[in-house]
Amino acid sequence: MENSPPLLSKSGFVAVMGRPNVGKSTLINALLGQKIAAVSPRPQTTRKRQLGILTLEREDCSLQAVFIDTPGIHQPRYKLGELMNKEATQTLEESDLVLFIVDGSQPPQPEDTLLFNLLNGLKRRVPIILALNKIDLLQSSPEQTPKGVDHQPRNDHRAAYMENLPQAQAVAISATQGDNLPELLETIIANLPEGDPFFPKDQLTDLYEREIAADLIRETCLNILRDEVPHGIAVRIDQFTERGETGALIEATLFVERESHKAIVIGQGGQMIKQIGSVARQEIENMSGRSIFLQLKVKVRKNWRNDEKVLRAFGY
Ligand code: GDP
Ligand code: MG
């Protein structure tokens, strides 16, 4: 038998950057093939750093990309916003590679400019991949597209973005349709440094299951309550108990800022909290692959968003 050469091993931390709602969580989930990051049609669902870990064993190399899903850059309105900005900057400085996601169906927005400035001001030179997402929303124009070439110039505003980040490598994608995701993955791999994996092969995220459960409950609240309780819900997991064969028991408290919000969250005859509980339970079961018994309580905690102690207690 011939001796095969030692496998090339690559690994690194990929900071996933982008303003709210451009599709960061959707893209990480698509690359990982499993629901980890909270995805919501509303911005600001993702409040904490979340790691998604992609481990591939290929013939030519073994590879581990650790995705850090950072909160977007916002104009700080609350203390919470300031915490998120600090965290985003720190994430960039620690990473091996930046995956900068923009909405390619729109020209650059003011919030993108904040990110351009942040990236261009970095002391360390980190490779940047610019993912022009949501190209499924664009019509291809027949005159521009050469025959037989599929993903060619639809107007994905590439030039306008590249003007601000000339050092970036751009790939046009659709996270929801899966367009060009293999190309994006190859670009990521090409830019990862050589190194051994950081985490065991079968690990998908370093978030504890209970933190993911809290995110899923919060996400469900935002989706079901829409604008009725704006940004005013924090979720604390009070208990997460294994029940052997039968699954797990989760007890959680939803904190709102006002009595009036509490009434909305509970709903008439408790019908709203029941609906939230049943959708959230389903989501947690999908994530954890076993049956879950979920119990929710609602409490009022005034101004939790501006109270640093409370934010810390909730793990922000
Ligand atoms: P995040 O705030 O950047 O993490 O954004 P999300 O991943 O939560 O996505 C925000 C919204 O954009 C959701 O409604 C997604 O379904 C939608 N979205 C994400 N990627 C695409 C895409 O490639 N095409 C389209 N049409 N919608 C997308
Ligand atoms: Mg997100």
PDB file of N, CA and C in Angstrom, residues 238-287:
ATOM      1  N   ASP A 238     -35.515  28.941  33.643  1.00  0.00           N
ATOM      2  CA  ASP A 238     -35.418  28.701  35.085  1.00  0.00           C
ATOM      3  C   ASP A 238     -34.998  27.274  35.386  1.00  0.00           C
ATOM      4  N   GLN A 239     -35.437  26.384  34.529  1.00  0.00           N
ATOM      5  CA  GLN A 239     -35.116  24.991  34.764  1.00  0.00           C
ATOM      6  C   GLN A 239     -35.054  24.235  33.452  1.00  0.00           C
ATOM      7  N   PHE A 240     -34.070  23.351  33.306  1.00  0.00           N
ATOM      8  CA  PHE A 240     -33.937  22.521  32.115  1.00  0.00           C
ATOM      9  C   PHE A 240     -33.566  21.129  32.614  1.00  0.00           C
ATOM     10  N   THR A 241     -34.553  20.266  32.725  1.00  0.00           N
ATOM     11  CA  THR A 241     -34.326  18.973  33.363  1.00  0.00           C
ATOM     12  C   THR A 241     -34.499  17.825  32.381  1.00  0.00           C
ATOM     13  N   GLU A 242     -33.510  16.963  32.331  1.00  0.00           N
ATOM     14  CA  GLU A 242     -33.618  15.766  31.490  1.00  0.00           C
ATOM     15  C   GLU A 242     -34.621  14.803  32.103  1.00  0.00           C
ATOM     16  N   ARG A 243     -35.440  14.208  31.245  1.00  0.00           N
ATOM     17  CA  ARG A 243     -36.389  13.223  31.725  1.00  0.00           C
ATOM     18  C   ARG A 243     -36.152  11.873  31.060  1.00  0.00           C
ATOM     19  N   GLY A 244     -34.897  11.549  30.881  1.00  0.00           N
ATOM     20  CA  GLY A 244     -34.538  10.247  30.312  1.00  0.00           C
ATOM     21  C   GLY A 244     -35.185  10.019  28.964  1.00  0.00           C
ATOM     22  N   GLU A 245     -35.822   8.882  28.820  1.00  0.00           N
ATOM     23  CA  GLU A 245     -36.451   8.470  27.568  1.00  0.00           C
ATOM     24  C   GLU A 245     -37.491   9.474  27.072  1.00  0.00           C
ATOM     25  N   THR A 246     -38.157  10.143  28.011  1.00  0.00           N
ATOM     26  CA  THR A 246     -39.303  10.958  27.601  1.00  0.00           C
ATOM     27  C   THR A 246     -38.927  12.365  27.134  1.00  0.00           C
ATOM     28  N   GLY A 247     -37.667  12.767  27.236  1.00  0.00           N
ATOM     29  CA  GLY A 247     -37.275  14.080  26.725  1.00  0.00           C
ATOM     30  C   GLY A 247     -36.811  15.017  27.818  1.00  0.00           C
ATOM     31  N   ALA A 248     -37.232  16.258  27.756  1.00  0.00           N
ATOM     32  CA  ALA A 248     -36.771  17.238  28.735  1.00  0.00           C
ATOM     33  C   ALA A 248     -37.903  18.176  29.158  1.00  0.00           C
ATOM     34  N   LEU A 249     -37.780  18.663  30.388  1.00  0.00           N
ATOM     35  CA  LEU A 249     -38.726  19.641  30.927  1.00  0.00           C
ATOM     36  C   LEU A 249     -38.038  21.007  30.985  1.00  0.00           C
ATOM     37  N   ILE A 250     -38.683  21.998  30.381  1.00  0.00           N
ATOM     38  CA  ILE A 250     -38.130  23.353  30.420  1.00  0.00           C
ATOM     39  C   ILE A 250     -39.130  24.291  31.071  1.00  0.00           C
ATOM     40  N   GLU A 251     -38.657  25.029  32.082  1.00  0.00           N
ATOM     41  CA  GLU A 251     -39.479  26.086  32.663  1.00  0.00           C
ATOM     42  C   GLU A 251     -38.800  27.416  32.376  1.00  0.00           C
ATOM     43  N   ALA A 252     -39.559  28.351  31.809  1.00  0.00           N
ATOM     44  CA  ALA A 252     -38.975  29.638  31.430  1.00  0.00           C
ATOM     45  C   ALA A 252     -39.869  30.785  31.865  1.00  0.00           C
ATOM     46  N   THR A 253     -39.229  31.939  32.145  1.00  0.00           N
ATOM     47  CA  THR A 253     -39.981  33.143  32.479  1.00  0.00           C
ATOM     48  C   THR A 253     -39.768  34.188  31.387  1.00  0.00           C
ATOM     49  N   LEU A 254     -40.876  34.773  30.931  1.00  0.00           N
ATOM     50  CA  LEU A 254     -40.803  35.879  29.975  1.00  0.00           C
ATOM     51  C   LEU A 254     -40.907  37.179  30.756  1.00  0.00           C
ATOM     52  N   PHE A 255     -39.912  38.059  30.609  1.00  0.00           N
ATOM     53  CA  PHE A 255     -39.956  39.339  31.301  1.00  0.00           C
ATOM     54  C   PHE A 255     -40.387  40.436  30.338  1.00  0.00           C
ATOM     55  N   VAL A 256     -41.406  41.203  30.747  1.00  0.00           N
ATOM     56  CA  VAL A 256     -41.861  42.337  29.947  1.00  0.00           C
ATOM     57  C   VAL A 256     -41.729  43.601  30.798  1.00  0.00           C
ATOM     58  N   GLU A 257     -41.858  44.766  30.144  1.00  0.00           N
ATOM     59  CA  GLU A 257     -41.601  46.007  30.862  1.00  0.00           C
ATOM     60  C   GLU A 257     -42.827  46.591  31.538  1.00  0.00           C
ATOM     61  N   ARG A 258     -44.024  46.228  31.064  1.00  0.00           N
ATOM     62  CA  ARG A 258     -45.232  46.868  31.599  1.00  0.00           C
ATOM     63  C   ARG A 258     -46.326  45.867  31.880  1.00  0.00           C
ATOM     64  N   GLU A 259     -47.187  46.228  32.839  1.00  0.00           N
ATOM     65  CA  GLU A 259     -48.361  45.409  33.141  1.00  0.00           C
ATOM     66  C   GLU A 259     -49.206  45.206  31.882  1.00  0.00           C
ATOM     67  N   SER A 260     -49.345  46.288  31.077  1.00  0.00           N
ATOM     68  CA  SER A 260     -50.175  46.191  29.871  1.00  0.00           C
ATOM     69  C   SER A 260     -49.581  45.166  28.898  1.00  0.00           C
ATOM     70  N   HIS A 261     -48.243  45.081  28.860  1.00  0.00           N
ATOM     71  CA  HIS A 261     -47.600  44.098  27.993  1.00  0.00           C
ATOM     72  C   HIS A 261     -47.839  42.684  28.496  1.00  0.00           C
ATOM     73  N   LYS A 262     -47.823  42.565  29.819  1.00  0.00           N
ATOM     74  CA  LYS A 262     -48.064  41.245  30.404  1.00  0.00           C
ATOM     75  C   LYS A 262     -49.441  40.737  29.988  1.00  0.00           C
ATOM     76  N   ALA A 263     -50.432  41.637  30.030  1.00  0.00           N
ATOM     77  CA  ALA A 263     -51.789  41.247  29.640  1.00  0.00           C
ATOM     78  C   ALA A 263     -51.837  40.789  28.181  1.00  0.00           C
ATOM     79  N   ILE A 264     -51.074  41.489  27.329  1.00  0.00           N
ATOM     80  CA  ILE A 264     -51.058  41.102  25.904  1.00  0.00           C
ATOM     81  C   ILE A 264     -50.420  39.729  25.719  1.00  0.00           C
ATOM     82  N   VAL A 265     -49.293  39.519  26.426  1.00  0.00           N
ATOM     83  CA  VAL A 265     -48.564  38.255  26.257  1.00  0.00           C
ATOM     84  C   VAL A 265     -49.400  37.077  26.748  1.00  0.00           C
ATOM     85  N   ILE A 266     -50.160  37.309  27.832  1.00  0.00           N
ATOM     86  CA  ILE A 266     -50.999  36.211  28.344  1.00  0.00           C
ATOM     87  C   ILE A 266     -52.244  36.017  27.470  1.00  0.00           C
ATOM     88  N   GLY A 267     -52.822  37.116  27.038  1.00  0.00           N
ATOM     89  CA  GLY A 267     -53.988  37.035  26.151  1.00  0.00           C
ATOM     90  C   GLY A 267     -55.260  36.647  26.875  1.00  0.00           C
ATOM     91  N   GLN A 268     -56.373  36.718  26.123  1.00  0.00           N
ATOM     92  CA  GLN A 268     -57.653  36.411  26.760  1.00  0.00           C
ATOM     93  C   GLN A 268     -57.740  34.944  27.141  1.00  0.00           C
ATOM     94  N   GLY A 269     -58.009  34.730  28.417  1.00  0.00           N
ATOM     95  CA  GLY A 269     -58.130  33.360  28.904  1.00  0.00           C
ATOM     96  C   GLY A 269     -56.834  32.570  28.751  1.00  0.00           C
ATOM     97  N   GLY A 270     -55.684  33.313  28.652  1.00  0.00           N
ATOM     98  CA  GLY A 270     -54.387  32.650  28.543  1.00  0.00           C
ATOM     99  C   GLY A 270     -54.125  32.070  27.162  1.00  0.00           C
ATOM    100  N   GLN A 271     -54.896  32.531  26.150  1.00  0.00           N
ATOM    101  CA  GLN A 271     -54.827  31.889  24.839  1.00  0.00           C
ATOM    102  C   GLN A 271     -53.530  32.255  24.101  1.00  0.00           C
ATOM    103  N   MET A 272     -53.016  33.493  24.318  1.00  0.00           N
ATOM    104  CA  MET A 272     -51.790  33.919  23.633  1.00  0.00           C
ATOM    105  C   MET A 272     -50.565  33.167  24.155  1.00  0.00           C
ATOM    106  N   ILE A 273     -50.436  33.088  25.474  1.00  0.00           N
ATOM    107  CA  ILE A 273     -49.269  32.408  26.048  1.00  0.00           C
ATOM    108  C   ILE A 273     -49.294  30.923  25.690  1.00  0.00           C
ATOM    109  N   LYS A 274     -50.510  30.400  25.554  1.00  0.00           N
ATOM    110  CA  LYS A 274     -50.653  28.995  25.168  1.00  0.00           C
ATOM    111  C   LYS A 274     -50.137  28.783  23.738  1.00  0.00           C
ATOM    112  N   GLN A 275     -50.484  29.721  22.861  1.00  0.00           N
ATOM    113  CA  GLN A 275     -50.036  29.627  21.464  1.00  0.00           C
ATOM    114  C   GLN A 275     -48.510  29.770  21.375  1.00  0.00           C
ATOM    115  N   ILE A 276     -47.962  30.759  22.113  1.00  0.00           N
ATOM    116  CA  ILE A 276     -46.504  30.952  22.136  1.00  0.00           C
ATOM    117  C   ILE A 276     -45.826  29.673  22.611  1.00  0.00           C
ATOM    118  N   GLY A 277     -46.371  29.107  23.707  1.00  0.00           N
ATOM    119  CA  GLY A 277     -45.789  27.895  24.275  1.00  0.00           C
ATOM    120  C   GLY A 277     -45.808  26.737  23.294  1.00  0.00           C
ATOM    121  N   SER A 278     -46.899  26.611  22.555  1.00  0.00           N
ATOM    122  CA  SER A 278     -46.995  25.446  21.688  1.00  0.00           C
ATOM    123  C   SER A 278     -46.084  25.581  20.461  1.00  0.00           C
ATOM    124  N   VAL A 279     -45.975  26.811  19.900  1.00  0.00           N
ATOM    125  CA  VAL A 279     -45.065  27.008  18.758  1.00  0.00           C
ATOM    126  C   VAL A 279     -43.606  26.868  19.212  1.00  0.00           C
ATOM    127  N   ALA A 280     -43.286  27.482  20.366  1.00  0.00           N
ATOM    128  CA  ALA A 280     -41.906  27.426  20.864  1.00  0.00           C
ATOM    129  C   ALA A 280     -41.506  25.981  21.183  1.00  0.00           C
ATOM    130  N   ARG A 281     -42.428  25.233  21.758  1.00  0.00           N
ATOM    131  CA  ARG A 281     -42.129  23.830  22.074  1.00  0.00           C
ATOM    132  C   ARG A 281     -41.775  23.062  20.798  1.00  0.00           C
ATOM    133  N   GLN A 282     -42.577  23.286  19.761  1.00  0.00           N
ATOM    134  CA  GLN A 282     -42.320  22.649  18.465  1.00  0.00           C
ATOM    135  C   GLN A 282     -40.928  22.996  17.940  1.00  0.00           C
ATOM    136  N   GLU A 283     -40.582  24.291  18.012  1.00  0.00           N
ATOM    137  CA  GLU A 283     -39.274  24.754  17.539  1.00  0.00           C
ATOM    138  C   GLU A 283     -38.140  24.089  18.327  1.00  0.00           C
ATOM    139  N   ILE A 284     -38.313  24.000  19.635  1.00  0.00           N
ATOM    140  CA  ILE A 284     -37.252  23.419  20.465  1.00  0.00           C
ATOM    141  C   ILE A 284     -37.142  21.923  20.183  1.00  0.00           C
ATOM    142  N   GLU A 285     -38.290  21.281  19.968  1.00  0.00           N
ATOM    143  CA  GLU A 285     -38.258  19.852  19.623  1.00  0.00           C
ATOM    144  C   GLU A 285     -37.545  19.633  18.285  1.00  0.00           C
ATOM    145  N   ASN A 286     -37.818  20.509  17.301  1.00  0.00           N
ATOM    146  CA  ASN A 286     -37.143  20.391  16.003  1.00  0.00           C
ATOM    147  C   ASN A 286     -35.631  20.530  16.166  1.00  0.00           C
ATOM    148  N   MET A 287     -35.239  21.462  17.051  1.00  0.00           N
ATOM    149  CA  MET A 287     -33.815  21.717  17.254  1.00  0.00           C
ATOM    150  C   MET A 287     -33.149  20.565  17.994  1.00  0.00           C
TER     151      MET A 287
END
